[in-house]
Short mmCIF file of C-alpha atoms and ligand atoms in Angstrom, two decimals:
data_model
loop_
_atom_site.label_atom_id
_atom_site.label_comp_id
_atom_site.label_asym_id
_atom_site.label_seq_id
_atom_site.Cartn_x
_atom_site.Cartn_y
_atom_site.Cartn_z
CA UNK A 63 -1.21 51.95 -29.57
CA UNK A 64 -0.75 53.36 -26.06
CA UNK A 65 -2.06 56.87 -25.52
CA UNK A 66 0.67 59.46 -24.98
CA UNK A 67 1.57 61.06 -21.64
CA UNK A 68 3.22 64.41 -20.87
CA UNK A 69 6.83 64.43 -19.71
CA UNK A 70 7.36 65.05 -15.95
CA UNK A 71 6.76 68.49 -14.43
CA UNK A 72 9.81 70.57 -15.34
CA UNK A 73 9.74 74.12 -14.05
CA UNK A 74 13.39 74.69 -14.99
CA UNK A 75 12.51 74.22 -18.65
CA UNK A 76 8.92 75.42 -18.84
CA UNK A 77 8.72 77.94 -15.99
CA UNK A 78 5.70 78.41 -13.74
CA UNK A 79 2.18 78.39 -15.06
CA UNK A 80 0.82 81.74 -16.18
CA UNK A 81 -1.83 82.82 -18.61
CA UNK A 82 -3.16 85.83 -20.45
CA UNK A 83 -5.38 87.56 -17.90
CA UNK A 84 -6.87 90.09 -20.31
CA UNK A 85 -9.88 87.89 -21.12
CA UNK A 86 -12.65 86.32 -19.06
CA UNK A 87 -11.27 83.93 -16.45
CA UNK A 88 -13.70 81.13 -17.25
CA UNK A 89 -13.91 81.50 -20.99
CA UNK A 90 -16.31 78.72 -22.00
CA UNK A 91 -19.81 78.91 -20.64
CA UNK A 92 -21.94 76.46 -22.69
CA UNK A 93 -24.91 74.82 -20.97
CA UNK A 94 -26.36 71.35 -21.38
CA UNK A 95 -29.96 71.76 -22.46
CA UNK A 96 -32.41 69.72 -24.54
CA UNK A 97 -33.10 72.66 -26.87
CA UNK A 98 -29.53 73.97 -27.18
CA UNK A 99 -26.31 73.08 -29.00
CA UNK A 100 -25.31 70.68 -26.19
CA UNK A 101 -28.26 68.33 -25.57
CA UNK A 102 -28.06 65.79 -22.72
CA UNK A 103 -27.05 62.56 -24.46
CA UNK A 104 -25.52 59.55 -22.70
CA UNK A 105 -21.91 58.91 -23.66
CA UNK A 106 -21.48 62.29 -25.31
CA UNK A 107 -19.72 64.30 -22.59
CA UNK A 108 -16.46 63.97 -20.72
CA UNK A 109 -15.25 65.80 -17.63
CA UNK A 110 -11.59 66.73 -17.34
CA UNK A 111 -11.06 66.80 -13.58
CA UNK A 112 -8.31 66.89 -10.96
CA UNK A 113 -8.27 64.70 -7.83
CA UNK A 114 -6.71 67.59 -5.93
CA UNK A 115 -9.38 70.05 -7.02
CA UNK A 116 -12.44 70.72 -4.85
CA UNK A 117 -14.41 72.14 -7.77
CA UNK A 118 -13.78 68.95 -9.72
CA UNK A 119 -14.79 66.80 -6.78
CA UNK A 120 -18.15 68.57 -6.57
CA UNK A 121 -18.75 67.14 -10.00
CA UNK A 122 -17.44 63.63 -9.36
CA UNK A 123 -19.58 63.36 -6.20
CA UNK A 124 -22.59 64.67 -8.11
CA UNK A 125 -22.07 62.13 -10.91
CA UNK A 126 -21.80 59.28 -8.40
CA UNK A 127 -24.89 60.29 -6.41
CA UNK A 128 -27.08 60.99 -9.43
CA UNK A 129 -26.12 57.69 -11.06
CA UNK A 130 -24.39 59.24 -14.05
CA UNK A 131 -20.97 57.59 -13.83
CA UNK A 132 -21.84 55.43 -16.85
CA UNK A 133 -23.35 58.36 -18.74
CA UNK A 134 -20.68 61.05 -18.40
CA UNK A 135 -17.03 59.95 -18.33
CA UNK A 136 -14.24 61.49 -16.22
CA UNK A 137 -10.46 61.58 -16.40
CA UNK A 138 -7.88 63.27 -14.24
CA UNK A 139 -4.95 65.60 -14.85
CA UNK A 140 -1.83 65.34 -12.72
CA UNK A 141 -1.72 67.17 -9.37
CA UNK A 142 1.16 69.46 -10.29
CA UNK A 143 1.89 71.63 -13.30
CA UNK A 144 4.65 73.67 -14.91
CA UNK A 145 4.37 76.41 -17.52
CA UNK A 146 2.52 74.02 -19.82
CA UNK A 147 -0.44 73.91 -17.45
CA UNK A 148 -2.41 70.83 -16.39
CA UNK A 149 -1.21 67.66 -18.06
CA UNK A 150 -1.86 63.91 -18.28
CA UNK A 151 0.81 61.79 -16.64
CA UNK A 152 1.53 58.28 -15.40
CA UNK A 153 -0.15 58.64 -12.05
CA UNK A 154 -3.72 59.12 -13.28
CA UNK A 155 -3.25 58.02 -16.86
CA UNK A 156 -3.68 59.49 -20.33
CA UNK A 157 -6.52 61.47 -21.85
CA UNK A 158 -8.80 58.64 -22.97
CA UNK A 159 -10.94 60.84 -25.22
CA UNK A 160 -8.53 62.82 -27.34
CA UNK A 161 -5.10 61.53 -26.43
CA UNK A 162 -3.99 65.07 -25.54
CA UNK A 163 -0.98 65.25 -23.28
CA UNK A 164 -1.72 68.82 -22.13
CA UNK A 165 -5.17 70.04 -21.14
CA UNK A 166 -4.57 73.28 -23.01
CA UNK A 167 -4.90 71.28 -26.25
CA UNK A 168 -8.59 70.84 -25.43
CA UNK A 169 -8.91 74.59 -24.96
CA UNK A 170 -7.05 75.31 -28.17
CA UNK A 171 -9.13 72.80 -30.10
CA UNK A 172 -12.14 74.84 -28.98
CA UNK A 173 -10.61 78.24 -29.70
CA UNK A 174 -7.49 78.28 -31.86
CA UNK A 175 -4.65 80.16 -30.18
CA UNK A 176 -6.41 80.23 -26.81
CA UNK A 177 -3.99 81.65 -24.21
CA UNK A 178 -6.32 82.24 -21.24
CA UNK A 179 -6.81 80.21 -18.07
CA UNK A 180 -6.73 76.44 -18.52
CA UNK A 181 -8.70 75.13 -15.54
CA UNK A 182 -10.34 71.97 -14.29
CA UNK A 183 -13.14 71.02 -14.21
CA UNK A 184 -13.79 71.34 -17.94
CA UNK A 185 -16.61 69.67 -19.84
CA UNK A 186 -15.86 68.25 -23.30
CA UNK A 187 -18.33 67.37 -26.08
CA UNK A 188 -17.19 64.28 -28.01
CA UNK A 189 -19.56 65.00 -30.85
CA UNK A 190 -18.65 68.62 -31.57
CA UNK A 191 -15.05 67.95 -30.46
CA UNK A 192 -14.89 71.07 -28.33
CA UNK A 193 -15.23 72.22 -24.76
CA UNK A 194 -18.73 72.99 -23.60
CA UNK A 195 -17.69 74.81 -20.45
CA UNK A 196 -15.01 75.48 -17.89
CA UNK A 197 -17.46 77.54 -15.81
CA UNK A 198 -17.42 75.28 -12.77
CA UNK A 199 -20.64 76.52 -11.08
CA UNK A 200 -22.87 75.70 -14.03
CA UNK A 201 -21.24 72.37 -14.97
CA UNK A 202 -22.31 70.90 -11.63
CA UNK A 203 -25.85 72.27 -11.97
CA UNK A 204 -26.28 70.90 -15.48
CA UNK A 205 -25.02 67.44 -14.60
CA UNK A 206 -27.26 67.36 -11.53
CA UNK A 207 -30.42 68.34 -13.37
CA UNK A 208 -30.37 67.81 -17.14
CA UNK A 209 -29.99 64.05 -17.58
CA UNK A 210 -33.45 62.81 -16.66
CA UNK A 211 -34.48 61.51 -13.28
CA UNK A 212 -31.38 61.23 -11.05
CA UNK A 213 -30.89 58.38 -8.57
CA UNK A 214 -30.40 61.04 -5.87
CA UNK A 215 -31.79 64.46 -6.67
CA UNK A 216 -29.11 66.72 -5.22
CA UNK A 217 -30.84 69.88 -6.40
CA UNK A 218 -34.55 69.29 -5.73
CA UNK A 219 -36.81 71.96 -7.19
CA UNK A 220 -38.46 72.79 -3.87
CA UNK A 221 -35.14 73.26 -2.09
CA UNK A 222 -33.28 75.30 -4.69
CA UNK A 223 -33.88 78.69 -3.02
CA UNK A 224 -32.46 77.39 0.26
CA UNK A 225 -29.49 75.66 -1.41
CA UNK A 226 -28.73 78.83 -3.39
CA UNK A 227 -29.09 81.04 -0.30
CA UNK A 228 -26.57 78.86 1.58
CA UNK A 229 -24.12 79.10 -1.32
CA UNK A 230 -24.34 82.86 -1.16
CA UNK A 231 -22.63 82.99 2.21
CA UNK A 232 -20.78 79.64 2.37
CA UNK A 233 -19.25 80.29 -1.07
CA UNK A 234 -17.36 83.49 -0.20
CA UNK A 235 -16.63 82.73 3.46
CA UNK A 236 -15.70 79.03 3.22
CA UNK A 237 -15.13 77.75 -0.35
CA UNK A 238 -13.40 80.89 -1.56
CA UNK A 239 -12.34 82.11 1.91
CA UNK A 240 -10.05 79.31 3.11
CA UNK A 241 -7.09 80.30 0.96
CA UNK A 242 -6.94 83.88 2.21
CA UNK A 243 -7.74 82.80 5.80
CA UNK A 244 -4.30 81.21 6.13
CA UNK A 245 -2.44 84.37 5.10
CA UNK A 246 -1.01 87.23 7.19
CA UNK A 247 -2.16 90.84 7.12
CA UNK A 248 -5.53 92.53 7.41
CA UNK A 249 -7.12 90.66 4.50
CA UNK A 250 -6.11 87.34 6.05
CA UNK A 251 -7.52 88.41 9.42
CA UNK A 252 -10.81 89.36 7.78
CA UNK A 253 -11.02 86.08 5.89
CA UNK A 254 -10.19 84.16 9.09
CA UNK A 255 -12.93 85.89 11.04
CA UNK A 256 -15.43 85.28 8.24
CA UNK A 257 -14.46 81.61 7.97
CA UNK A 258 -14.63 80.90 11.71
CA UNK A 259 -17.92 82.73 11.95
CA UNK A 260 -19.29 80.58 9.11
CA UNK A 261 -18.02 77.39 10.79
CA UNK A 262 -19.77 78.43 14.03
CA UNK A 263 -23.05 79.07 12.18
CA UNK A 264 -22.77 75.74 10.39
CA UNK A 265 -21.95 73.92 13.62
CA UNK A 266 -25.07 75.35 15.21
CA UNK A 267 -27.21 74.42 12.23
CA UNK A 268 -25.85 70.86 12.14
CA UNK A 269 -26.46 70.36 15.86
CA UNK A 270 -30.12 69.83 15.05
CA UNK A 271 -30.14 68.32 11.55
CA UNK A 272 -28.10 65.71 9.66
CA UNK A 273 -27.78 67.64 6.39
CA UNK A 274 -27.68 71.32 5.51
CA UNK A 275 -31.05 71.24 3.76
CA UNK A 276 -33.90 68.78 4.33
CA UNK A 277 -33.28 65.15 5.24
CA UNK A 278 -30.97 64.01 2.44
CA UNK A 279 -27.72 65.00 0.76
CA UNK A 280 -27.97 68.01 -1.55
CA UNK A 281 -25.61 70.14 -3.54
CA UNK A 282 -25.29 72.34 -0.43
CA UNK A 283 -23.57 69.46 1.41
CA UNK A 284 -21.41 68.54 -1.58
CA UNK A 285 -20.19 72.13 -1.99
CA UNK A 286 -19.30 72.53 1.67
CA UNK A 287 -17.78 69.08 2.10
CA UNK A 288 -15.15 69.29 -0.63
CA UNK A 289 -13.64 72.24 1.23
CA UNK A 290 -13.94 70.60 4.67
CA UNK A 291 -12.12 67.42 3.60
CA UNK A 292 -9.11 69.46 2.42
CA UNK A 293 -9.12 71.96 5.24
CA UNK A 294 -6.95 70.48 8.02
CA UNK A 295 -4.40 68.97 5.62
CA UNK A 296 -4.32 71.91 3.19
CA UNK A 297 -5.06 75.53 4.11
CA UNK A 298 -5.07 74.81 7.88
CA UNK A 299 -2.32 72.16 7.83
CA UNK A 300 0.04 74.41 9.82
CA UNK A 301 -2.88 75.33 12.12
CA UNK A 302 -2.46 78.91 10.89
CA UNK A 303 -6.20 79.47 11.17
CA UNK A 304 -7.20 77.56 14.34
CA UNK A 305 -6.57 74.18 16.01
CA UNK A 306 -8.77 72.23 13.60
CA UNK A 307 -12.25 71.25 12.48
CA UNK A 308 -12.78 69.19 15.63
CA UNK A 309 -13.35 72.49 17.43
CA UNK A 310 -16.75 72.48 15.75
CA UNK A 311 -18.03 69.08 16.92
CA UNK A 312 -21.27 68.96 14.94
CA UNK A 313 -19.61 70.11 11.75
CA UNK A 314 -16.77 67.60 12.23
CA UNK A 315 -19.19 64.72 12.94
CA UNK A 316 -21.23 65.71 9.88
CA UNK A 317 -18.12 65.80 7.68
CA UNK A 318 -17.07 62.32 8.79
CA UNK A 319 -20.61 61.00 8.37
CA UNK A 320 -20.62 62.16 4.76
CA UNK A 321 -17.27 60.44 4.26
CA UNK A 322 -18.99 57.09 4.92
CA UNK A 323 -21.04 57.59 1.73
CA UNK A 324 -19.22 55.90 -1.19
CA UNK A 325 -19.78 58.88 -3.53
CA UNK A 326 -17.80 61.05 -1.12
CA UNK A 327 -15.21 58.51 0.02
CA UNK A 328 -14.37 57.03 -3.38
CA UNK A 329 -13.87 60.42 -5.03
CA UNK A 330 -11.37 61.46 -2.32
CA UNK A 331 -7.64 60.95 -2.70
CA UNK A 332 -6.00 62.52 0.35
CA UNK A 333 -2.56 62.14 -1.19
CA UNK A 334 -3.58 64.46 -4.04
CA UNK A 335 -4.19 67.45 -1.75
CA UNK A 336 -2.54 66.83 1.65
CA UNK A 337 0.58 68.93 2.13
CA UNK A 338 3.73 66.81 2.45
CA UNK A 339 4.35 65.43 5.93
CA UNK A 340 0.94 66.37 7.30
CA UNK A 341 -0.78 63.88 9.58
CA UNK A 342 -4.24 62.90 8.34
CA UNK A 343 -7.11 63.23 10.82
CA UNK A 344 -9.06 60.00 11.31
CA UNK A 345 -11.92 60.42 8.87
CA UNK A 346 -13.20 56.93 9.56
CA UNK A 347 -13.88 57.52 13.28
CA UNK A 348 -17.59 58.20 13.08
CA UNK A 349 -19.27 59.60 16.15
CA UNK A 350 -22.99 59.27 16.76
N1 LIG B 593 -12.27 79.96 -8.83
C1 LIG B 593 -11.87 78.74 -8.31
C2 LIG B 593 -12.17 77.47 -8.88
C3 LIG B 593 -12.01 76.73 -10.19
C4 LIG B 593 -10.65 76.59 -10.59
O1 LIG B 593 -10.09 77.61 -10.89
N2 LIG B 593 -10.07 75.34 -10.58
C5 LIG B 593 -8.70 75.18 -10.40
C6 LIG B 593 -8.25 73.90 -9.80
S1 LIG B 593 -9.09 73.55 -8.27
C7 LIG B 593 -7.89 75.41 -11.65
O2 LIG B 593 -7.75 74.62 -12.55
N3 LIG B 593 -7.34 76.58 -11.60
C8 LIG B 593 -6.38 77.05 -12.51
C9 LIG B 593 -5.74 78.28 -11.96
O3 LIG B 593 -6.38 78.95 -11.14
O4 LIG B 593 -4.62 78.58 -12.36
C10 LIG B 593 -10.63 78.90 -7.47
O5 LIG B 593 -10.12 79.99 -7.52
O6 LIG B 593 -10.22 78.00 -6.76
#
């Protein structure tokens, strides 16, 4: 029997998405650990992701690089939502694990009556039939480190302090700063200044090294890149922030170099996040 799909997005009937904001934003915070309730077992976990979503793509890139695509499964919600929240539709297919049509069913299976934020990425445990976590920062860390020796170690023990230190300033200024940077008013101006300052620092750093930390891809690159690939066709599509990433030549060359790596390229669907009518920069033109 075919798995069910949600009906098309219908804001007239269901309204816009909203949720009860009185609780914690990221309600489920379980961790994968050998000695905990969610031990690292192949085939046990599933990631509910969104192609459009940078926080989801951090995880899909991490799974591809670490060699876990056959160990942890992934499926994708639709790019748009109405008042029912994220849902499974034709474009990316049904929920292969539970046959839910709405992602909120996974949340409500975990906590009956749950009315808080239904977000992707969310990690599901097939055995306990509940969500482990929708706390995006720790899902990526657990998948990168808790499943034995990874093909590529994206969070090497010796480099963790440096990777974490980068996240402390790239997180607020770039990953969380791009949205506000495109807006008017004093807050937008502050975010813009912080973002462009961060881009300049990164450009300088990447003038002399191929990756942010050490001589191979790490979580630091993954975290930055998912924002860069969306930048000129999303938040900066109207050039509301500045003329484009190419203004930072080392950063732009670095971003395109990472795009040649299958884990980055194959987890990217420009059509899921590019604003309508926006011209795509040539991500395949790699400079030396
Ligand atoms: N805090 C983050 C990231 C995680 C996250 O919230 N994921 C998004 C999709 S990229 C989601 O499902 N958000 C639901 C919502 O904010 O309504 C953000 O604000 O972008």
